Structures are given as C-alpha cells and as structure tokens.
C-alpha cells in the first residue's frame, strides 16, 4: 500500500479486474494487474478484499491504471476479461483516501 | 470493523450508497447506513475509502444489508438514492475477507 | 421484455451475473437467471447487451431478483459467481424505465 | 443510437455518470456527457434506462469516453461527480452488442 499524506483535490476510485473462464482462482491475474498499477506515476493505491482503491490528481491517471491492468491480464493469455471501475471525483474539497474512511468512522 | 477468524464458505461483497441531490458531502448518510448494517446478525463488514466490504454465509444476509441501508438513508429524507453492490460468491473454497487480500499480496 | 406503462414511484436497477471459471461463454447461465427473474411478481425487466434493467415498486423486489439469479446459477453447478447491482431509487417523481431514456434523448 | 453491423473482436462496456449535490434531476448532465461520447471516433454506443453501452475495438477508446464524460460534466460546474464503468473484453470470439442480447434471448 502506498498512500499520500497531503490533502489535495483528487479523484478516488475503486477498481477490480478478473478473467472469466480460467478457473475459479484468479489471484495470480490480480497480482499481475497490481504490479502494472504499481508502476504508474502519480497513482496511489490500496488493496482491499474486493477492490483496489486508486487515488490520483486526475481521472486520466486512474484510467491509465485500468488500461495497464487489462494489458497485464491479457498478456497472461486470458481470453475474456471483466473489470469494474467507480470514480468519485470531488472538486470542492481537498481530501485523501484516509479522510473518506475517517469521515464515516468518527 | 468486525471480521471473522474462521475460514468457511462465504459470500463476500462490496457495497456503497449515497443520496443524489443533498449536497456534495454525503458522509452523514453513509454513517447512518453503516449503523443499520452493524445491527444485522451474521454479517461482518469492513469500511474502506470507497466501499464497505460485506461478508456473510448466504447472499440473503448481504441483500438485507442493502435493504437496511436504503431504508436508513430514505428515513433521513433523501429523495434519490444510488447504491452499488458487487457480490463474489465462492463455493469451492472456504475463505475470509482477509484471505482475499493476502492471496494477491504474498 | 415486459415494461410498465404507468408512471409511479419506482426503484430502477441494473443487474448482471456470471459464473467465473466455467469457460468464456456464459450465456446459458444468464438465460437461466433471466428465467428466474421472469417469475418474480411485481418486477419488470429489460435485457440490454451488458445488463438487465429491473424495475419494481420497492427495493425488496429488486433484491429478490438478485437472490433468485444467484440460486439459478448455483443450481447449474457454478462454483464461483460474480454479480453487480446498481439501484437508483427516486422518491420525488413518478417515472418508468422509458422515461429515463427519453429524458436524455430529447 | 449507433450500432455496428460487422462482427469483430471488441470491448463492450456499460457506463454511467452523474453529479452528486446538484439536485435529484441529473438528465441535463447525462445529455452533455452523451454529446461528448458521440464525438469519439471508433466508438459505438446505445442508451438504456440505467447505463450507456459502449463498444470499441480497444479498451483505450472506451476509456476516452469516460474521460470526455467527466470533462463534460465538470465543465457544467458539478463539484462532485460519480461514474461507474464495467468492461467486458472478449478475445476469443468476434461479436457485437446485438449478439450479446440475442445469445440470452433465443
């Protein structure tokens, strides 16, 4: 996990990816997608049991994580790939991933 | 956060809910939904920056969390409510929320 | 496709379901899920290339479609099942599925 | 609606976008996002009551629709924007949006 300390205007997203039809265990594909994500400049991420949380200054950087993940899973031979992405872009208030969790926990 | 220790056949899901049209800050609605979720018997949950992870033995218990959350947000006066749910049900292997994260981290 | 004519307060949702690990073609599982959905009282639905649109007076009826679909796919022997649901509940304005498409097309 | 006739290897996706905090009616924002989407080269789309179906040869073109939509909604003054995207990329079989619906209807 890499997470930014500084509050700033960011896009936060949740992302998941898996191949369909390669067996019920998909963790080695997810691992490879995470490796690709970890190389993207300006992108912070956090792994959770269902999704990977992505944080970047612009939507474009988040979308490049989606593209890199698809490319990573495809390069392992998957013939059908499903991914989901939900972006939450907020322009009125600087925040971090951590802020979002704290605002509902306190 | 409440999380089960024992590995068993479970449904794991990610869930999010927010009102549309009540302002850009929605954390008090999310908090109320989480209170409703916390009262459901047989449901474990974990809050993350974008989604709440739900874990239960059957899909039915997870769906009752969705219904309770909608009811909680509606009771606060929200006139339009959006929610997303993604269920991952696995029958071939006992596991916990924690297992899922570990399988991609090791 | 069954679609209601009368405008009323409804929950509209999008739903998709597929097994993971049974091959790249999943249409026979989707077909069986749709059969289960078609039997639910008070539920209207519309098939599209990526999701099935569900419409019902209450969230509860929509959730019963999710449960019936999981049960249908599980009964065919799938060992891992993924589903996504997004609910849009609007209380301030009666509408139908058709209204939603028209409001962005005119 | 623009839809391709020719079967080929494509990525099909479902996409939705809405501002949070601008009122319960969001159709004028969705309309503007669709205008932006309609200008993207190599992208076919179909509007449904909950999502817009996107079809393109590569994932990259689909992601450019997400970026253009965010930009369109942001330019209208929205301070918080939520979007969801689910991509279904299939490499083993040429198909169109229409094929997907037919395979579960026949």
GROMACS .gro file of C-alpha atoms in nm:
model
  424
    1UNK     CA    1   0.000   0.000   0.000
    2UNK     CA    2   0.115   0.349  -0.090
    3UNK     CA    3  -0.096   0.633   0.042
    4UNK     CA    4  -0.047   1.008   0.015
    5UNK     CA    5  -0.021   1.222   0.327
    6UNK     CA    6  -0.110   1.558   0.177
    7UNK     CA    7  -0.472   1.665   0.132
    8UNK     CA    8  -0.539   1.788  -0.223
    9UNK     CA    9  -0.806   1.782  -0.492
   10UNK     CA   10  -0.806   1.419  -0.604
   11UNK     CA   11  -1.005   1.158  -0.788
   12UNK     CA   12  -1.058   0.845  -0.580
   13UNK     CA   13  -1.176   0.526  -0.749
   14UNK     CA   14  -1.241   0.162  -0.679
   15UNK     CA   15  -1.123  -0.089  -0.938
   16UNK     CA   16  -1.144  -0.465  -0.983
   17UNK     CA   17  -1.045  -0.698  -1.266
   18UNK     CA   18  -1.069  -1.071  -1.329
   19UNK     CA   19  -1.056  -1.312  -1.621
   20UNK     CA   20  -1.368  -1.522  -1.696
   21UNK     CA   21  -1.314  -1.884  -1.791
   22UNK     CA   22  -0.965  -1.952  -1.650
   23UNK     CA   23  -1.079  -2.132  -1.334
   24UNK     CA   24  -1.227  -2.017  -1.005
   25UNK     CA   25  -0.894  -1.889  -0.868
   26UNK     CA   26  -0.795  -1.558  -1.021
   27UNK     CA   27  -0.543  -1.420  -0.771
   28UNK     CA   28  -0.236  -1.461  -0.996
   29UNK     CA   29  -0.406  -1.240  -1.257
   30UNK     CA   30  -0.497  -0.981  -0.995
   31UNK     CA   31  -0.136  -0.987  -0.869
   32UNK     CA   32  -0.006  -0.912  -1.220
   33UNK     CA   33  -0.256  -0.628  -1.261
   34UNK     CA   34  -0.139  -0.480  -0.929
   35UNK     CA   35   0.222  -0.496  -1.047
   36UNK     CA   36   0.124  -0.294  -1.353
   37UNK     CA   37  -0.067  -0.046  -1.137
   38UNK     CA   38   0.228  -0.003  -0.900
   39UNK     CA   39   0.441   0.133  -1.186
   40UNK     CA   40   0.209   0.421  -1.275
   41UNK     CA   41   0.347   0.763  -1.188
   42UNK     CA   42   0.126   0.980  -0.965
   43UNK     CA   43  -0.105   0.696  -0.866
   44UNK     CA   44  -0.157   0.581  -0.506
   45UNK     CA   45  -0.340   0.257  -0.435
   46UNK     CA   46  -0.467   0.040  -0.152
   47UNK     CA   47  -0.566  -0.327  -0.181
   48UNK     CA   48  -0.892  -0.438  -0.009
   49UNK     CA   49  -1.070  -0.778  -0.015
   50UNK     CA   50  -1.295  -0.686  -0.310
   51UNK     CA   51  -1.144  -0.383  -0.485
   52UNK     CA   52  -0.827  -0.183  -0.520
   53UNK     CA   53  -0.870   0.181  -0.422
   54UNK     CA   54  -0.696   0.419  -0.662
   55UNK     CA   55  -0.611   0.784  -0.594
   56UNK     CA   56  -0.470   1.035  -0.842
   57UNK     CA   57  -0.485   1.403  -0.919
   58UNK     CA   58  -0.664   1.350  -1.249
   59UNK     CA   59  -0.912   1.099  -1.391
   60UNK     CA   60  -0.667   1.032  -1.674
   61UNK     CA   61  -0.412   0.868  -1.441
   62UNK     CA   62  -0.681   0.644  -1.296
   63UNK     CA   63  -0.789   0.540  -1.645
   64UNK     CA   64  -0.429   0.453  -1.731
   65UNK     CA   65  -0.438   0.203  -1.440
   66UNK     CA   66  -0.742   0.038  -1.597
   67UNK     CA   67  -0.567   0.014  -1.934
   68UNK     CA   68  -0.244  -0.122  -1.782
   69UNK     CA   69  -0.439  -0.384  -1.585
   70UNK     CA   70  -0.627  -0.505  -1.892
   71UNK     CA   71  -0.300  -0.528  -2.081
   72UNK     CA   72  -0.139  -0.723  -1.792
   73UNK     CA   73  -0.421  -0.979  -1.767
   74UNK     CA   74  -0.443  -1.013  -2.146
   75UNK     CA   75  -0.069  -1.077  -2.171
   76UNK     CA   76  -0.116  -1.380  -1.942
   77UNK     CA   77  -0.346  -1.536  -2.204
   78UNK     CA   78  -0.692  -1.456  -2.064
   79UNK     CA   79  -0.949  -1.467  -2.345
   80UNK     CA   80  -1.227  -1.284  -2.159
   81UNK     CA   81  -1.167  -1.011  -1.904
   82UNK     CA   82  -1.417  -0.833  -1.683
   83UNK     CA   83  -1.336  -0.515  -1.493
   84UNK     CA   84  -1.533  -0.264  -1.289
   85UNK     CA   85  -1.439   0.095  -1.206
   86UNK     CA   86  -1.621   0.353  -0.999
   87UNK     CA   87  -1.476   0.703  -0.988
   88UNK     CA   88  -1.560   0.961  -0.722
   89UNK     CA   89  -1.421   1.297  -0.829
   90UNK     CA   90  -1.463   1.581  -0.584
   91UNK     CA   91  -1.357   1.934  -0.673
   92UNK     CA   92  -1.485   2.134  -0.376
   93UNK     CA   93  -1.268   1.987  -0.102
   94UNK     CA   94  -0.912   1.858  -0.076
   95UNK     CA   95  -0.900   1.507   0.075
   96UNK     CA   96  -0.718   1.176   0.080
   97UNK     CA   97  -0.833   0.813   0.079
   98UNK     CA   98  -0.790   0.815   0.458
   99UNK     CA   99  -1.021   1.115   0.501
  100UNK     CA  100  -1.305   0.927   0.336
  101UNK     CA  101  -1.287   0.642   0.585
  102UNK     CA  102  -1.248   0.875   0.883
  103UNK     CA  103  -1.548   1.088   0.793
  104UNK     CA  104  -1.781   0.792   0.838
  105UNK     CA  105  -1.599   0.636   1.135
  106UNK     CA  106  -1.580   0.927   1.380
  107UNK     CA  107  -1.458  -0.330   1.180
  108UNK     CA  108  -1.573  -0.677   1.269
  109UNK     CA  109  -1.404  -0.964   1.085
  110UNK     CA  110  -1.444  -1.337   1.121
  111UNK     CA  111  -1.147  -1.555   1.208
  112UNK     CA  112  -1.279  -1.890   1.086
  113UNK     CA  113  -1.248  -1.992   0.723
  114UNK     CA  114  -1.582  -2.107   0.579
  115UNK     CA  115  -1.788  -2.092   0.260
  116UNK     CA  116  -1.892  -1.728   0.240
  117UNK     CA  117  -2.027  -1.463   0.010
  118UNK     CA  118  -1.810  -1.151   0.005
  119UNK     CA  119  -1.946  -0.829  -0.142
  120UNK     CA  120  -1.861  -0.464  -0.184
  121UNK     CA  121  -2.135  -0.211  -0.123
  122UNK     CA  122  -2.171   0.166  -0.148
  123UNK     CA  123  -2.466   0.400  -0.108
  124UNK     CA  124  -2.519   0.775  -0.139
  125UNK     CA  125  -2.806   1.018  -0.185
  126UNK     CA  126  -2.812   1.231  -0.503
  127UNK     CA  127  -2.914   1.595  -0.465
  128UNK     CA  128  -2.848   1.658  -0.094
  129UNK     CA  129  -2.514   1.837  -0.139
  130UNK     CA  130  -2.160   1.719  -0.212
  131UNK     CA  131  -2.099   1.586   0.139
  132UNK     CA  132  -2.272   1.255   0.199
  133UNK     CA  133  -2.083   1.112   0.496
  134UNK     CA  134  -2.366   1.152   0.750
  135UNK     CA  135  -2.588   0.936   0.526
  136UNK     CA  136  -2.315   0.674   0.489
  137UNK     CA  137  -2.269   0.674   0.868
  138UNK     CA  138  -2.638   0.603   0.922
  139UNK     CA  139  -2.629   0.322   0.664
  140UNK     CA  140  -2.331   0.169   0.846
  141UNK     CA  141  -2.522   0.183   1.176
  142UNK     CA  142  -2.803  -0.014   1.011
  143UNK     CA  143  -2.553  -0.263   0.867
  144UNK     CA  144  -2.386  -0.312   1.207
  145UNK     CA  145  -2.711  -0.448   1.352
  146UNK     CA  146  -2.751  -0.730   1.102
  147UNK     CA  147  -2.699  -1.077   1.252
  148UNK     CA  148  -2.438  -1.293   1.078
  149UNK     CA  149  -2.288  -1.007   0.878
  150UNK     CA  150  -1.925  -0.897   0.905
  151UNK     CA  151  -1.812  -0.572   0.746
  152UNK     CA  152  -1.507  -0.359   0.683
  153UNK     CA  153  -1.510   0.011   0.585
  154UNK     CA  154  -1.273   0.123   0.305
  155UNK     CA  155  -1.237   0.465   0.134
  156UNK     CA  156  -1.478   0.379  -0.149
  157UNK     CA  157  -1.685   0.077  -0.043
  158UNK     CA  158  -1.789  -0.126   0.256
  159UNK     CA  159  -1.688  -0.491   0.231
  160UNK     CA  160  -1.962  -0.728   0.347
  161UNK     CA  161  -1.917  -1.094   0.440
  162UNK     CA  162  -2.192  -1.343   0.523
  163UNK     CA  163  -2.267  -1.711   0.486
  164UNK     CA  164  -2.551  -1.651   0.242
  165UNK     CA  165  -2.635  -1.396  -0.026
  166UNK     CA  166  -2.963  -1.327   0.155
  167UNK     CA  167  -2.786  -1.169   0.456
  168UNK     CA  168  -2.585  -0.944   0.225
  169UNK     CA  169  -2.903  -0.834   0.048
  170UNK     CA  170  -3.063  -0.750   0.383
  171UNK     CA  171  -2.774  -0.505   0.439
  172UNK     CA  172  -2.861  -0.334   0.111
  173UNK     CA  173  -3.226  -0.308   0.210
  174UNK     CA  174  -3.146  -0.177   0.560
  175UNK     CA  175  -2.909   0.085   0.413
  176UNK     CA  176  -3.167   0.212   0.166
  177UNK     CA  177  -3.422   0.233   0.447
  178UNK     CA  178  -3.173   0.424   0.668
  179UNK     CA  179  -3.086   0.681   0.400
  180UNK     CA  180  -3.451   0.719   0.298
  181UNK     CA  181  -3.555   0.779   0.661
  182UNK     CA  182  -3.318   1.080   0.665
  183UNK     CA  183  -3.522   1.243   0.391
  184UNK     CA  184  -3.315   1.165   0.080
  185UNK     CA  185  -3.533   1.181  -0.231
  186UNK     CA  186  -3.297   1.000  -0.466
  187UNK     CA  187  -3.062   0.724  -0.357
  188UNK     CA  188  -2.795   0.544  -0.558
  189UNK     CA  189  -2.629   0.224  -0.442
  190UNK     CA  190  -2.389  -0.027  -0.594
  191UNK     CA  191  -2.333  -0.388  -0.490
  192UNK     CA  192  -2.094  -0.646  -0.629
  193UNK     CA  193  -2.118  -0.998  -0.488
  194UNK     CA  194  -1.843  -1.260  -0.516
  195UNK     CA  195  -1.981  -1.595  -0.407
  196UNK     CA  196  -1.736  -1.884  -0.399
  197UNK     CA  197  -1.850  -2.237  -0.318
  198UNK     CA  198  -1.535  -2.439  -0.383
  199UNK     CA  199  -1.311  -2.297  -0.111
  200UNK     CA  200  -1.360  -2.172   0.245
  201UNK     CA  201  -1.214  -1.825   0.293
  202UNK     CA  202  -1.240  -1.495   0.475
  203UNK     CA  203  -1.213  -1.132   0.366
  204UNK     CA  204  -0.853  -1.138   0.489
  205UNK     CA  205  -0.765  -1.437   0.268
  206UNK     CA  206  -0.865  -1.244  -0.041
  207UNK     CA  207  -0.621  -0.962   0.030
  208UNK     CA  208  -0.341  -1.199   0.128
  209UNK     CA  209  -0.369  -1.409  -0.187
  210UNK     CA  210  -0.272  -1.110  -0.400
  211UNK     CA  211  -0.018  -0.963  -0.158
  212UNK     CA  212   0.211  -1.260  -0.093
  213UNK     CA  213  -3.920  -0.758  -2.231
  214UNK     CA  214  -4.200  -0.655  -2.000
  215UNK     CA  215  -4.229  -0.284  -1.929
  216UNK     CA  216  -4.486  -0.095  -1.728
  217UNK     CA  217  -4.692   0.180  -1.888
  218UNK     CA  218  -4.800   0.368  -1.575
  219UNK     CA  219  -4.575   0.629  -1.416
  220UNK     CA  220  -4.529   0.568  -1.042
  221UNK     CA  221  -4.267   0.587  -0.770
  222UNK     CA  222  -4.027   0.306  -0.857
  223UNK     CA  223  -3.681   0.170  -0.797
  224UNK     CA  224  -3.490   0.112  -1.119
  225UNK     CA  225  -3.175  -0.101  -1.115
  226UNK     CA  226  -2.920  -0.255  -1.345
  227UNK     CA  227  -2.811  -0.610  -1.275
  228UNK     CA  228  -2.561  -0.855  -1.422
  229UNK     CA  229  -2.446  -1.201  -1.318
  230UNK     CA  230  -2.191  -1.451  -1.448
  231UNK     CA  231  -2.004  -1.755  -1.322
  232UNK     CA  232  -1.621  -1.736  -1.304
  233UNK     CA  233  -1.428  -2.043  -1.415
  234UNK     CA  234  -1.683  -2.222  -1.635
  235UNK     CA  235  -1.545  -2.106  -1.970
  236UNK     CA  236  -1.561  -1.781  -2.165
  237UNK     CA  237  -1.921  -1.833  -2.279
  238UNK     CA  238  -2.169  -1.765  -2.001
  239UNK     CA  239  -2.494  -1.705  -2.190
  240UNK     CA  240  -2.666  -2.027  -2.078
  241UNK     CA  241  -2.619  -1.919  -1.714
  242UNK     CA  242  -2.753  -1.570  -1.790
  243UNK     CA  243  -3.053  -1.728  -1.965
  244UNK     CA  244  -3.134  -1.935  -1.656
  245UNK     CA  245  -3.103  -1.629  -1.432
  246UNK     CA  246  -3.345  -1.441  -1.660
  247UNK     CA  247  -3.594  -1.727  -1.635
  248UNK     CA  248  -3.582  -1.695  -1.257
  249UNK     CA  249  -3.622  -1.317  -1.281
  250UNK     CA  250  -3.923  -1.350  -1.514
  251UNK     CA  251  -4.116  -1.536  -1.243
  252UNK     CA  252  -4.092  -1.261  -0.980
  253UNK     CA  253  -4.421  -1.088  -0.908
  254UNK     CA  254  -4.420  -0.709  -0.946
  255UNK     CA  255  -4.089  -0.696  -1.130
  256UNK     CA  256  -4.046  -0.557  -1.482
  257UNK     CA  257  -3.724  -0.612  -1.672
  258UNK     CA  258  -3.546  -0.528  -1.996
  259UNK     CA  259  -3.243  -0.712  -2.137
  260UNK     CA  260  -2.957  -0.500  -2.279
  261UNK     CA  261  -2.612  -0.608  -2.410
  262UNK     CA  262  -2.437  -0.563  -2.074
  263UNK     CA  263  -2.703  -0.553  -1.801
  264UNK     CA  264  -3.063  -0.637  -1.730
  265UNK     CA  265  -3.267  -0.336  -1.622
  266UNK     CA  266  -3.501  -0.412  -1.331
  267UNK     CA  267  -3.799  -0.202  -1.221
  268UNK     CA  268  -4.013  -0.256  -0.913
  269UNK     CA  269  -4.209  -0.054  -0.660
  270UNK     CA  270  -3.976  -0.145  -0.375
  271UNK     CA  271  -3.606  -0.225  -0.334
  272UNK     CA  272  -3.703  -0.556  -0.176
  273UNK     CA  273  -3.847  -0.694  -0.502
  274UNK     CA  274  -3.529  -0.598  -0.687
  275UNK     CA  275  -3.318  -0.775  -0.424
  276UNK     CA  276  -3.530  -1.088  -0.461
  277UNK     CA  277  -3.428  -1.091  -0.830
  278UNK     CA  278  -3.063  -1.091  -0.724
  279UNK     CA  279  -3.121  -1.378  -0.485
  280UNK     CA  280  -3.320  -1.584  -0.741
  281UNK     CA  281  -3.046  -1.529  -1.002
  282UNK     CA  282  -2.770  -1.646  -0.769
  283UNK     CA  283  -2.976  -1.951  -0.682
  284UNK     CA  284  -3.038  -2.027  -1.053
  285UNK     CA  285  -2.670  -2.003  -1.150
  286UNK     CA  286  -2.561  -2.201  -0.842
  287UNK     CA  287  -2.811  -2.476  -0.922
  288UNK     CA  288  -2.633  -2.523  -1.258
  289UNK     CA  289  -2.314  -2.614  -1.073
  290UNK     CA  290  -2.117  -2.286  -1.087
  291UNK     CA  291  -1.857  -2.278  -0.808
  292UNK     CA  292  -1.787  -1.905  -0.821
  293UNK     CA  293  -2.045  -1.643  -0.912
  294UNK     CA  294  -1.998  -1.270  -0.963
  295UNK     CA  295  -2.288  -1.026  -0.980
  296UNK     CA  296  -2.323  -0.648  -0.992
  297UNK     CA  297  -2.626  -0.441  -0.897
  298UNK     CA  298  -2.677  -0.066  -0.910
  299UNK     CA  299  -3.003   0.070  -0.770
  300UNK     CA  300  -3.143   0.414  -0.848
  301UNK     CA  301  -3.433   0.486  -0.614
  302UNK     CA  302  -3.619   0.811  -0.672
  303UNK     CA  303  -3.896   0.921  -0.438
  304UNK     CA  304  -3.972   1.270  -0.563
  305UNK     CA  305  -4.103   1.187  -0.910
  306UNK     CA  306  -4.308   0.904  -1.063
  307UNK     CA  307  -4.134   0.755  -1.367
  308UNK     CA  308  -4.077   0.443  -1.574
  309UNK     CA  309  -3.770   0.286  -1.734
  310UNK     CA  310  -3.876   0.451  -2.062
  311UNK     CA  311  -3.883   0.799  -1.902
  312UNK     CA  312  -3.518   0.769  -1.806
  313UNK     CA  313  -3.407   0.707  -2.163
  314UNK     CA  314  -3.634   0.978  -2.305
  315UNK     CA  315  -3.511   1.247  -2.065
  316UNK     CA  316  -3.160   1.224  -2.210
  317UNK     CA  317  -3.264   1.168  -2.572
  318UNK     CA  318  -3.498   1.462  -2.635
  319UNK     CA  319  -2.805   0.505  -3.116
  320UNK     CA  320  -2.522   0.400  -3.344
  321UNK     CA  321  -2.451   0.027  -3.362
  322UNK     CA  322  -2.201  -0.165  -3.571
  323UNK     CA  323  -2.317  -0.433  -3.812
  324UNK     CA  324  -1.991  -0.625  -3.853
  325UNK     CA  325  -1.886  -0.889  -3.602
  326UNK     CA  326  -1.528  -0.835  -3.479
  327UNK     CA  327  -1.316  -0.860  -3.166
  328UNK     CA  328  -1.449  -0.580  -2.947
  329UNK     CA  329  -1.461  -0.447  -2.595
  330UNK     CA  330  -1.816  -0.387  -2.475
  331UNK     CA  331  -1.876  -0.177  -2.165
  332UNK     CA  332  -2.153  -0.023  -1.962
  333UNK     CA  333  -2.103   0.331  -1.836
  334UNK     CA  334  -2.297   0.575  -1.620
  335UNK     CA  335  -2.215   0.918  -1.481
  336UNK     CA  336  -2.394   1.168  -1.257
  337UNK     CA  337  -2.309   1.469  -1.042
  338UNK     CA  338  -2.373   1.445  -0.665
  339UNK     CA  339  -2.520   1.750  -0.496
  340UNK     CA  340  -2.679   1.936  -0.789
  341UNK     CA  341  -3.037   1.823  -0.725
  342UNK     CA  342  -3.226   1.500  -0.787
  343UNK     CA  343  -3.260   1.556  -1.163
  344UNK     CA  344  -2.937   1.486  -1.347
  345UNK     CA  345  -3.053   1.432  -1.705
  346UNK     CA  346  -2.906   1.755  -1.845
  347UNK     CA  347  -2.562   1.641  -1.724
  348UNK     CA  348  -2.610   1.297  -1.876
  349UNK     CA  349  -2.716   1.459  -2.203
  350UNK     CA  350  -2.395   1.662  -2.215
  351UNK     CA  351  -2.187   1.353  -2.142
  352UNK     CA  352  -2.360   1.171  -2.428
  353UNK     CA  353  -2.281   1.460  -2.663
  354UNK     CA  354  -1.914   1.423  -2.571
  355UNK     CA  355  -1.931   1.046  -2.621
  356UNK     CA  356  -2.097   1.084  -2.963
  357UNK     CA  357  -1.790   1.269  -3.093
  358UNK     CA  358  -1.540   0.991  -3.018
  359UNK     CA  359  -1.403   0.819  -3.327
  360UNK     CA  360  -1.443   0.441  -3.338
  361UNK     CA  361  -1.693   0.427  -3.052
  362UNK     CA  362  -2.046   0.291  -3.087
  363UNK     CA  363  -2.299   0.347  -2.811
  364UNK     CA  364  -2.654   0.266  -2.708
  365UNK     CA  365  -2.854   0.449  -2.438
  366UNK     CA  366  -3.054   0.235  -2.191
  367UNK     CA  367  -3.255   0.341  -1.881
  368UNK     CA  368  -2.962   0.290  -1.640
  369UNK     CA  369  -2.641   0.280  -1.842
  370UNK     CA  370  -2.495   0.366  -2.178
  371UNK     CA  371  -2.349   0.066  -2.359
  372UNK     CA  372  -2.015   0.140  -2.525
  373UNK     CA  373  -1.848  -0.069  -2.795
  374UNK     CA  374  -1.500  -0.017  -2.939
  375UNK     CA  375  -1.214  -0.219  -3.079
  376UNK     CA  376  -0.984  -0.133  -2.789
  377UNK     CA  377  -1.022  -0.058  -2.419
  378UNK     CA  378  -0.842   0.272  -2.476
  379UNK     CA  379  -1.129   0.416  -2.685
  380UNK     CA  380  -1.377   0.318  -2.415
  381UNK     CA  381  -1.164   0.490  -2.151
  382UNK     CA  382  -1.152   0.806  -2.363
  383UNK     CA  383  -1.534   0.813  -2.340
  384UNK     CA  384  -1.507   0.808  -1.961
  385UNK     CA  385  -1.259   1.093  -1.964
  386UNK     CA  386  -1.465   1.301  -2.209
  387UNK     CA  387  -1.779   1.248  -1.998
  388UNK     CA  388  -1.608   1.359  -1.677
  389UNK     CA  389  -1.476   1.666  -1.857
  390UNK     CA  390  -1.825   1.745  -1.995
  391UNK     CA  391  -1.997   1.719  -1.655
  392UNK     CA  392  -1.718   1.912  -1.482
  393UNK     CA  393  -1.741   2.194  -1.738
  394UNK     CA  394  -2.107   2.240  -1.635
  395UNK     CA  395  -1.993   2.327  -1.282
  396UNK     CA  396  -2.051   1.998  -1.098
  397UNK     CA  397  -1.833   1.984  -0.785
  398UNK     CA  398  -1.864   1.610  -0.722
  399UNK     CA  399  -1.900   1.352  -0.997
  400UNK     CA  400  -1.963   0.979  -0.967
  401UNK     CA  401  -1.921   0.738  -1.257
  402UNK     CA  402  -1.928   0.361  -1.298
  403UNK     CA  403  -1.775   0.156  -1.578
  404UNK     CA  404  -1.780  -0.218  -1.636
  405UNK     CA  405  -1.576  -0.353  -1.926
  406UNK     CA  406  -1.628  -0.695  -2.083
  407UNK     CA  407  -1.338  -0.767  -2.318
  408UNK     CA  408  -1.358  -1.090  -2.515
  409UNK     CA  409  -1.074  -1.201  -2.738
  410UNK     CA  410  -1.185  -1.547  -2.844
  411UNK     CA  411  -1.495  -1.459  -3.043
  412UNK     CA  412  -1.599  -1.173  -3.270
  413UNK     CA  413  -1.930  -1.023  -3.164
  414UNK     CA  414  -2.140  -0.708  -3.148
  415UNK     CA  415  -2.359  -0.553  -2.878
  416UNK     CA  416  -2.659  -0.712  -3.054
  417UNK     CA  417  -2.505  -1.062  -3.032
  418UNK     CA  418  -2.487  -1.035  -2.655
  419UNK     CA  419  -2.859  -0.970  -2.621
  420UNK     CA  420  -2.953  -1.237  -2.874
  421UNK     CA  421  -2.747  -1.509  -2.708
  422UNK     CA  422  -2.962  -1.488  -2.395
  423UNK     CA  423  -3.293  -1.427  -2.572
  424UNK     CA  424  -3.310  -1.720  -2.816
   0.00000   0.00000   0.00000
